[in-house]
Tab-separated table of C-alpha atoms and ligand atoms in Angstrom:
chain	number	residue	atom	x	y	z
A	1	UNK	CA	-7.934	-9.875	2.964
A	2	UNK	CA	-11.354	-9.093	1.511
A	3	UNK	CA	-12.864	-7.226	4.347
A	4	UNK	CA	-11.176	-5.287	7.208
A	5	UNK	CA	-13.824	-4.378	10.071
A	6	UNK	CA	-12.783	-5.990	13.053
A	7	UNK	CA	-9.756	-7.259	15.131
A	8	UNK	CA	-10.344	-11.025	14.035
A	9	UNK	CA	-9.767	-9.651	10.169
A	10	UNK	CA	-6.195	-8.716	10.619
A	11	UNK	CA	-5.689	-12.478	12.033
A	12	UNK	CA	-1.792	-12.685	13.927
A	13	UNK	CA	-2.234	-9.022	15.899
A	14	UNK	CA	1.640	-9.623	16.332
A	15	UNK	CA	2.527	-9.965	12.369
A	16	UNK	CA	0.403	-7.381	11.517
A	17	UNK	CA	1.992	-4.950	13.938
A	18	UNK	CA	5.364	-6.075	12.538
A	19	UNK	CA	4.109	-5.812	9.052
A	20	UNK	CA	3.204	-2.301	9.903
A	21	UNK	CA	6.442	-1.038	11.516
A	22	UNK	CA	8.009	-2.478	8.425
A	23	UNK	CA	6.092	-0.742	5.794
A	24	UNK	CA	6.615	2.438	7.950
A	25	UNK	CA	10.583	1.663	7.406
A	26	UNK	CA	10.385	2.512	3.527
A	27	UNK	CA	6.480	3.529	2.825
A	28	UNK	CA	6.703	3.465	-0.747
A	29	UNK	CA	8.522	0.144	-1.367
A	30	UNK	CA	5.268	-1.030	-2.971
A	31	UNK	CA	4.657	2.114	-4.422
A	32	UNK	CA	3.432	0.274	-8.029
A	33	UNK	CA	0.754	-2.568	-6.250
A	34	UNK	CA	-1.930	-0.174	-6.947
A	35	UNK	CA	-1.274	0.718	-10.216
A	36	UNK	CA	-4.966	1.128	-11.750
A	37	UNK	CA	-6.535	0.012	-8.792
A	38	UNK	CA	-9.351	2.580	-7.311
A	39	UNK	CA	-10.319	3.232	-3.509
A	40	UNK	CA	-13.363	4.572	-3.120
A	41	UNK	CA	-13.883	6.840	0.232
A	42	UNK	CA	-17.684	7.000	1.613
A	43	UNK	CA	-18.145	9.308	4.393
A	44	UNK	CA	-21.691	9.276	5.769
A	45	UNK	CA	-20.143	11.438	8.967
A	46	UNK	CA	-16.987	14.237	9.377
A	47	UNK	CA	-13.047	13.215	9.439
A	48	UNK	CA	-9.894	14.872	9.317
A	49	UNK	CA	-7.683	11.971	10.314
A	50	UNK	CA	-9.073	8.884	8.649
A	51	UNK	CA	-9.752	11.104	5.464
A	52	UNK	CA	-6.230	12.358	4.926
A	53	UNK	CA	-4.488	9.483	6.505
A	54	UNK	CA	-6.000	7.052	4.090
A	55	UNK	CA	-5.551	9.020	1.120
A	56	UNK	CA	-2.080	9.141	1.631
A	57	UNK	CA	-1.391	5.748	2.413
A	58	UNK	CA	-3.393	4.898	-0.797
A	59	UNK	CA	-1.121	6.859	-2.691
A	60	UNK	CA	1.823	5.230	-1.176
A	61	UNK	CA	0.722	2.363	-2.851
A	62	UNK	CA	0.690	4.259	-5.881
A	63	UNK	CA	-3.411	3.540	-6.432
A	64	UNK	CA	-6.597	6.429	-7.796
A	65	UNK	CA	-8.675	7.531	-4.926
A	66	UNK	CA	-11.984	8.897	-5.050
A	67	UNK	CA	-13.690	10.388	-1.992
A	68	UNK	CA	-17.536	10.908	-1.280
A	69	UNK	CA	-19.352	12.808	1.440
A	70	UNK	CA	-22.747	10.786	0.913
A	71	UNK	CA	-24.298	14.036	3.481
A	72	UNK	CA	-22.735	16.975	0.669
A	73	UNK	CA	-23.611	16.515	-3.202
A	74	UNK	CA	-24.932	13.120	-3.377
A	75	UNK	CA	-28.215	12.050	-2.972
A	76	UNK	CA	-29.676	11.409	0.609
A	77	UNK	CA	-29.773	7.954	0.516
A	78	UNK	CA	-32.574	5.591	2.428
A	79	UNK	CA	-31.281	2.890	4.405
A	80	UNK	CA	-34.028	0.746	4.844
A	81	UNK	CA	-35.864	-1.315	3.367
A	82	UNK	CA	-39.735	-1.507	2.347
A	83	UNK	CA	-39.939	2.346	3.327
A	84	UNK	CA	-42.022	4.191	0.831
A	85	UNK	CA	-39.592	6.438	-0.890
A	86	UNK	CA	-42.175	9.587	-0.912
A	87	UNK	CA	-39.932	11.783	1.344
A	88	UNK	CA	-36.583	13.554	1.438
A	89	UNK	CA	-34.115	10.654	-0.101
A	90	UNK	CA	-34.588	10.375	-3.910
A	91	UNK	CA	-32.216	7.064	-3.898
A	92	UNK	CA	-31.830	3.565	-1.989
A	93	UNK	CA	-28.583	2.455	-0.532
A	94	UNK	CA	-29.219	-0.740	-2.081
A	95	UNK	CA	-28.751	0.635	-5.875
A	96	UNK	CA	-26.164	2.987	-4.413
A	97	UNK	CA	-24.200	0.445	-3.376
A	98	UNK	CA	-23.792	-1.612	-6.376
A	99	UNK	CA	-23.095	1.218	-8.597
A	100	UNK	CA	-20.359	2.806	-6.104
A	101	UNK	CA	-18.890	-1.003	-6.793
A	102	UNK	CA	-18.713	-0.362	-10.621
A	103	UNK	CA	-15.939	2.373	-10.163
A	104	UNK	CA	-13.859	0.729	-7.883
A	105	UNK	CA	-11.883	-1.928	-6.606
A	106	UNK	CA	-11.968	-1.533	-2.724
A	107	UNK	CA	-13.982	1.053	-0.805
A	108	UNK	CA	-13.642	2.391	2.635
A	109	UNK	CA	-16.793	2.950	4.668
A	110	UNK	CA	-17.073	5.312	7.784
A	111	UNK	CA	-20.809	5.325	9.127
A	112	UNK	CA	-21.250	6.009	12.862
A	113	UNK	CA	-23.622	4.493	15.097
A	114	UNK	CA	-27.329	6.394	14.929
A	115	UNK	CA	-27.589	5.755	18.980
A	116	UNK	CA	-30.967	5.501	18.772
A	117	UNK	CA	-31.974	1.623	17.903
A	118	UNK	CA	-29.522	-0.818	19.605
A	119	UNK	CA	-30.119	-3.671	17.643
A	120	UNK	CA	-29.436	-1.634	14.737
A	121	UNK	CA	-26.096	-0.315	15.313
A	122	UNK	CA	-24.844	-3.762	17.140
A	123	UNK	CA	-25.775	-5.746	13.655
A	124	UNK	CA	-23.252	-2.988	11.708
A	125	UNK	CA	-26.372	-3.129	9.469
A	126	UNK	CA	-24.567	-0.254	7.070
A	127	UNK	CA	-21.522	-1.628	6.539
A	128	UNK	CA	-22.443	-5.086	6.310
A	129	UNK	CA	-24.999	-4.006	3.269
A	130	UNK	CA	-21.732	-3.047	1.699
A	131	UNK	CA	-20.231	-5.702	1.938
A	132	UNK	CA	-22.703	-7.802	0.557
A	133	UNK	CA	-23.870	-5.872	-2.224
A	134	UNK	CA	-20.509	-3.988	-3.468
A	135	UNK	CA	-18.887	-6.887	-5.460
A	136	UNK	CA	-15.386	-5.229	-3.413
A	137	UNK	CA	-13.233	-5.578	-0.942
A	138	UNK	CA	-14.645	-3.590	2.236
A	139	UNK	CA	-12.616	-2.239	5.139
A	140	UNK	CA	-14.336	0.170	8.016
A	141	UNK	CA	-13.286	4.019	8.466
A	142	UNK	CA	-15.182	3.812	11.613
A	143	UNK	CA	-18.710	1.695	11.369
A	144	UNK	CA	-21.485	1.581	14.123
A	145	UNK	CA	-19.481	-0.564	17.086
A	146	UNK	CA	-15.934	-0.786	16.073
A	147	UNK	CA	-12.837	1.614	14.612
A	148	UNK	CA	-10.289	-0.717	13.135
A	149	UNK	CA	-7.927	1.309	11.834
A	150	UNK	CA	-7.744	3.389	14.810
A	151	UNK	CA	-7.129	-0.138	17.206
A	152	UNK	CA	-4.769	-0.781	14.448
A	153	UNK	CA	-2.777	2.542	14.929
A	154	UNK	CA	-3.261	2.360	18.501
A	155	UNK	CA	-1.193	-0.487	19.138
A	156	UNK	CA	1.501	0.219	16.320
A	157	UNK	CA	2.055	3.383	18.716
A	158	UNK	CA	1.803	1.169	22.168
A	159	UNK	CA	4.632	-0.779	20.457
A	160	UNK	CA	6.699	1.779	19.507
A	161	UNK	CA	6.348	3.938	23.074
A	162	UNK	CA	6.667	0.700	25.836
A	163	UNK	CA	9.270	0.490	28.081
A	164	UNK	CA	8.262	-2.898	29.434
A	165	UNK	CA	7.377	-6.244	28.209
A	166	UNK	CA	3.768	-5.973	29.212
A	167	UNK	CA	2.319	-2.672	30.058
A	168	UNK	CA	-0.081	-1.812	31.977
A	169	UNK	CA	-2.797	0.169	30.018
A	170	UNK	CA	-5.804	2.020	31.138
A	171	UNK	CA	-8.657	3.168	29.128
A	172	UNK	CA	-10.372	5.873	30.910
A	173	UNK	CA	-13.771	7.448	30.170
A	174	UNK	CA	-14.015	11.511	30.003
A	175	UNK	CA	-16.731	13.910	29.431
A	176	UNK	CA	-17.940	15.243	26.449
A	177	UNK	CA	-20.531	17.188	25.837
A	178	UNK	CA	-22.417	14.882	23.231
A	179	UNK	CA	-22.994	11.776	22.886
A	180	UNK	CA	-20.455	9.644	21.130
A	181	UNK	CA	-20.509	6.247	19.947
A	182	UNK	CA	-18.937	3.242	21.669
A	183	UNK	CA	-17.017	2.178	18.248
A	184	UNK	CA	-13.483	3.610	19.642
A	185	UNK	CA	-13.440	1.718	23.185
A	186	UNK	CA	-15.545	-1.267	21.400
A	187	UNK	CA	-12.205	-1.283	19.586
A	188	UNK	CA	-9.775	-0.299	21.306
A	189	UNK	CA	-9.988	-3.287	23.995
A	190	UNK	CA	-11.060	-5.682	21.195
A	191	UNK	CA	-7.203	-5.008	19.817
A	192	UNK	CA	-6.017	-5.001	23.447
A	193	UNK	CA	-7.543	-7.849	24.157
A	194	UNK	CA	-5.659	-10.218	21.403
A	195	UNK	CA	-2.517	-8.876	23.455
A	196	UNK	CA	-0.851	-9.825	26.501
A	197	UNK	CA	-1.028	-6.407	27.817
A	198	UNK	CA	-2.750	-5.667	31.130
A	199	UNK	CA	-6.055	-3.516	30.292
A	200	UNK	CA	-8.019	-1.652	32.842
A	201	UNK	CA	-11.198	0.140	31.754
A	202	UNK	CA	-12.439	2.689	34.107
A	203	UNK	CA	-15.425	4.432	33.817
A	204	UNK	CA	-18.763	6.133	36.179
A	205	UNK	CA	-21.404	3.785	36.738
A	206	UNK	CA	-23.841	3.611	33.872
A	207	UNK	CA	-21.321	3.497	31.012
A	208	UNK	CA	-20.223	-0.363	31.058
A	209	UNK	CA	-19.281	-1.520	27.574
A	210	UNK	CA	-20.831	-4.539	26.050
A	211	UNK	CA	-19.349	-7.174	27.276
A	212	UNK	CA	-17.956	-9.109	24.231
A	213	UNK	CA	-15.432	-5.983	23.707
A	214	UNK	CA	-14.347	-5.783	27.334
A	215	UNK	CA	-13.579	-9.559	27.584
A	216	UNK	CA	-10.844	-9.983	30.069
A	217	UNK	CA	-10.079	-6.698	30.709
A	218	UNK	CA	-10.769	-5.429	34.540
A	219	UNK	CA	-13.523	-3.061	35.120
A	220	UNK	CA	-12.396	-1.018	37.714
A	221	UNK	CA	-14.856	1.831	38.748
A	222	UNK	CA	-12.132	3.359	41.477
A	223	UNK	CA	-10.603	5.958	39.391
A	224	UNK	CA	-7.175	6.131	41.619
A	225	UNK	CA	-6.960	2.485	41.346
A	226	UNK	CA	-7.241	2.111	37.776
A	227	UNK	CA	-4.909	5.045	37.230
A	228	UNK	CA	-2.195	3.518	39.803
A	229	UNK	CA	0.923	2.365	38.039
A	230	UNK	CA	-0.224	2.565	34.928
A	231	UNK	CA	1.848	3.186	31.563
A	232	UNK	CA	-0.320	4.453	28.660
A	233	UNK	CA	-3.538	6.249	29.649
A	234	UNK	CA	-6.025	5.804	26.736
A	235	UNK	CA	-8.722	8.756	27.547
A	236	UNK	CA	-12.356	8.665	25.299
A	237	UNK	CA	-15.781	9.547	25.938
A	238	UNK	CA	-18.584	7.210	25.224
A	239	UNK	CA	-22.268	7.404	25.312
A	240	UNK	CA	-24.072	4.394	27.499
A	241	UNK	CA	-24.592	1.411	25.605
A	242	UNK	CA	-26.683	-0.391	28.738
A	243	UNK	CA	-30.530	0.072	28.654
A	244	UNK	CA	-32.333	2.270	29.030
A	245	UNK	CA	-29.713	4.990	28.273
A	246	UNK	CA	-28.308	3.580	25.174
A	247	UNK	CA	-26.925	6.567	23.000
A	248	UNK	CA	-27.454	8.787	26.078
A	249	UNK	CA	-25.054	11.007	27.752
A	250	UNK	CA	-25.870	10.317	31.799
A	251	UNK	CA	-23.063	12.291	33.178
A	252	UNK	CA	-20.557	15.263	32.050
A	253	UNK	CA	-18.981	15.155	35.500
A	254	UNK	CA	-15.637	16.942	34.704
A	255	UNK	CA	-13.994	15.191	37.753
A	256	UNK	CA	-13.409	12.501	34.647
A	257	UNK	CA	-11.566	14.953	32.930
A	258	UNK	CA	-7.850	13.632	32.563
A	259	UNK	CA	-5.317	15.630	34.572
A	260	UNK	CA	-1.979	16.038	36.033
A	261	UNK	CA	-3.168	14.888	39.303
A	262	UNK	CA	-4.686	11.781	38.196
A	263	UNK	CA	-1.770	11.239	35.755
A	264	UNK	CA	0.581	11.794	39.020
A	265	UNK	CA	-0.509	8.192	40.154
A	266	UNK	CA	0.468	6.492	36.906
A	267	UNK	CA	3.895	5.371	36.479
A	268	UNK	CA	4.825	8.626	33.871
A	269	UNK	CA	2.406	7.215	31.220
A	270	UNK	CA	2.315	7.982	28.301
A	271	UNK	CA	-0.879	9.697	27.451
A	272	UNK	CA	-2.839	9.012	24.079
A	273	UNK	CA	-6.068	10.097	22.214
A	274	UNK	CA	-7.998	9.133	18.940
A	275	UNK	CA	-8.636	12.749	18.526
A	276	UNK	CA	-10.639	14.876	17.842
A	277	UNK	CA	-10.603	15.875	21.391
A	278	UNK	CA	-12.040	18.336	23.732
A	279	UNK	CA	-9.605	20.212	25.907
A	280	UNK	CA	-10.027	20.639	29.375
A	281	UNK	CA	-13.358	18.470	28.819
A	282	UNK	CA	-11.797	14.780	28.137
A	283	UNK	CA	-7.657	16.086	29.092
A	284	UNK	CA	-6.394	19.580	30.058
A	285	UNK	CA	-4.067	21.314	27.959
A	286	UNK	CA	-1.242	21.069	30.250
A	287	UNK	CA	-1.628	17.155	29.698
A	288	UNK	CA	-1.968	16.862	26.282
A	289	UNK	CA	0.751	19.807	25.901
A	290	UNK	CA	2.768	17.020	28.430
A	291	UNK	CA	6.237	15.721	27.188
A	292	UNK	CA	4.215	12.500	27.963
A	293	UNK	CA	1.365	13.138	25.503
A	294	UNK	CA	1.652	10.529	22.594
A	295	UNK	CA	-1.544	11.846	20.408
A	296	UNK	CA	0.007	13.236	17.203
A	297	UNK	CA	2.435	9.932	16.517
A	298	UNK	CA	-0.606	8.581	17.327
A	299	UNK	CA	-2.201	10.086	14.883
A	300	UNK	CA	0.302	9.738	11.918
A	301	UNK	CA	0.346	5.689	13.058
A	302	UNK	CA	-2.946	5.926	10.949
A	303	UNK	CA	-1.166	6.106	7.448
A	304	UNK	CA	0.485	2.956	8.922
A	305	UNK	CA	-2.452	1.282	9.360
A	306	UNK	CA	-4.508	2.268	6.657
A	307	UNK	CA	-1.629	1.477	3.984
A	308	UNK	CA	-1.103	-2.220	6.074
A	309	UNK	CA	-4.558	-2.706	5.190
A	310	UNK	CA	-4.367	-1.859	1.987
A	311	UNK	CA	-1.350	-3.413	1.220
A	312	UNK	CA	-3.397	-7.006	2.342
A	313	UNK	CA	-6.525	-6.163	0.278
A	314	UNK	CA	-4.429	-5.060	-2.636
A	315	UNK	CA	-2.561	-8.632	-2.578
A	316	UNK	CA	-5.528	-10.425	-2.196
A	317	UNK	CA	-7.427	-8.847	-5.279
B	401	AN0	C1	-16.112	10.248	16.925
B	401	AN0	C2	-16.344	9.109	17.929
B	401	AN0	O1	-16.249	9.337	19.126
B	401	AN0	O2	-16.614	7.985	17.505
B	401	AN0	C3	-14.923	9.943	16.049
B	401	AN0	C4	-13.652	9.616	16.744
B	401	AN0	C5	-12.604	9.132	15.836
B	401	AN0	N1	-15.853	11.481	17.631
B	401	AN0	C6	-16.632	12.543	17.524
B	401	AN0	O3	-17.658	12.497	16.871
B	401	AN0	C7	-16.214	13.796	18.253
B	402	CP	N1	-9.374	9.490	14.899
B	402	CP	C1	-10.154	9.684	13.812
B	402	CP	O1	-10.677	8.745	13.220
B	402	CP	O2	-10.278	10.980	13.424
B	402	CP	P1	-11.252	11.546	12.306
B	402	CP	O3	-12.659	11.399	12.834
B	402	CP	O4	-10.830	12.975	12.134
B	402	CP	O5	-11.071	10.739	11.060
């Protein structure tokens, strides 16, 4: 695997997953297939969880890491092109680039979505630079519209928590004070999708996805509905991705807020969340305190993921 930033990457969703829940068997059974090989980490935005998660499951595979916060000791970079360079950023992304791909073999990327130009974000234009100009193998720690590795973990968890053959899943939007990119649900149903899981995406008017990531999903905009029955609740806010409120938050109405009323109509799901998350905003703390809350496996799924991902781009060097 050469680059890892979508579902369609990973190819068979059900030998990866098994591939995964392997590797987390005996994590360091290929603990010398990155012997002098380098990741290089590029955050353009914060992390805990994608940070530390894919450290570790570098090291697992027994390979250097190097991590950069582009926004604290490098230069500012300038992202596009033809600007006149007389302002704030004393270097170009595309010299950047190519020298971050001397010192490496693979690099991680994580650069949000600005929110502001559609067009922009939707072509991944950051992450895509990377991958042409690097010379490396590419995967995304989060990019404009999608959040692989999260999917990724998502599912690996899904798999481990079901108690039926096909679940019944619903991703429900919650309120949040700022506005967030779409790159987690984007994601989240893309990975669903390639399943034969039921997915329900529910949501206030005004914050429909774009449709290539909710596919065949039902969009159901009664709340009780999408709730009823269901066995893993998958809460997240999102910012509107229709026009003419793209990046915009249109509602904080904490009606959205997940629960243990609303979870009452599921049947006892299992609750999950990317993190970071805002308490009694997108969950209360009696749910995510819940026997039924699911969001720190969750969360440690991601050295799973990562070091699956790794493991593939390693091989294919
Ligand atoms: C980010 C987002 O919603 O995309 C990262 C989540 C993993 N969340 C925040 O910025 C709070
Ligand atoms: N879920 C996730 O990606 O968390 P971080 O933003 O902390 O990496």
């Amino acid at each position: 695997m050469k680059k890892f930033t979508c579902a369609a990457d990973i190819g068979d969703i059900r030998k990866a997953v098994d591939e995964a829940i392997e590797i987390k068997k005996n994590r360091f059974a290929f603990d010398s297939l990155g012997r002098h090989k380098t990741l290089l980490m590029i955050f353009f935005n914060s992390s805990l969880r994608t940070r530390l998660s894919t450290q570790k499951a570098a090291m697992n595979l027994g390979m250097n890491v190097i991590v950069l916060d582009v926004n604290q000791g490098a230069w500012k970079l300038e992202t596009e092109r033809g600007v006149i360079m007389d302002g704030d950023k004393p270097e170009h992304l595309l010299e950047a680039i190519p020298v971050m791909g001397c010192y490496c073999d693979i690099i991680g990327v994580r650069s949000f979505a600005g929110l502001k130009d559609k067009a922009e974000d939707y072509e991944e234009r950051i992450i895509e630079q990377f991958i042409k100009y690097s010379g490396r193998s590419v995967f995304s720690m989060e990019a404009a519209t999608r959040h692989p590795l999260q999917s990724f973990a998502d599912l690996i968890t899904i798999e481990e928590f079901k108690t039926v053959e096909r679940p019944k899943i619903v991703m429900t939007w919650a309120p949040h004070p700022r506005a967030l990119p779409q790159a987690v649900p984007n994601s989240f149903a893309e990975w669903i999708n390639r399943t034969d899981y039921e997915l329900v995406i529910t949501h206030p008017e005004g914050y429909e996805l774009d449709p290539q990531f909710v596919g065949r999903a039902k969009v159901e905009y009664d709340r009780e509905k999408a709730f009823d029955g269901a066995h893993f609740v998958y809460a997240k806010n999102w910012s509107a991705y229709a026009d003419p409120n793209y990046g915009k938050v249109i509602s904080t109405d904490r009606k959205w807020t997940v629960d243990s009323d609303i979870m009452k109509l599921t049947d006892n799901a299992r609750f999950m969340h990317c993190l970071p998350v805002r308490r009694n905003m997108i969950v209360t703390d009696e749910v995510i305190e819940s026997e039924r809350s699911i969001v720190i496996p969750e969360a440690a799924n991601r050295e799973i993921s990562a070091q699956t991902v790794l493991k593939r781009m390693l091989e294919s060097l």
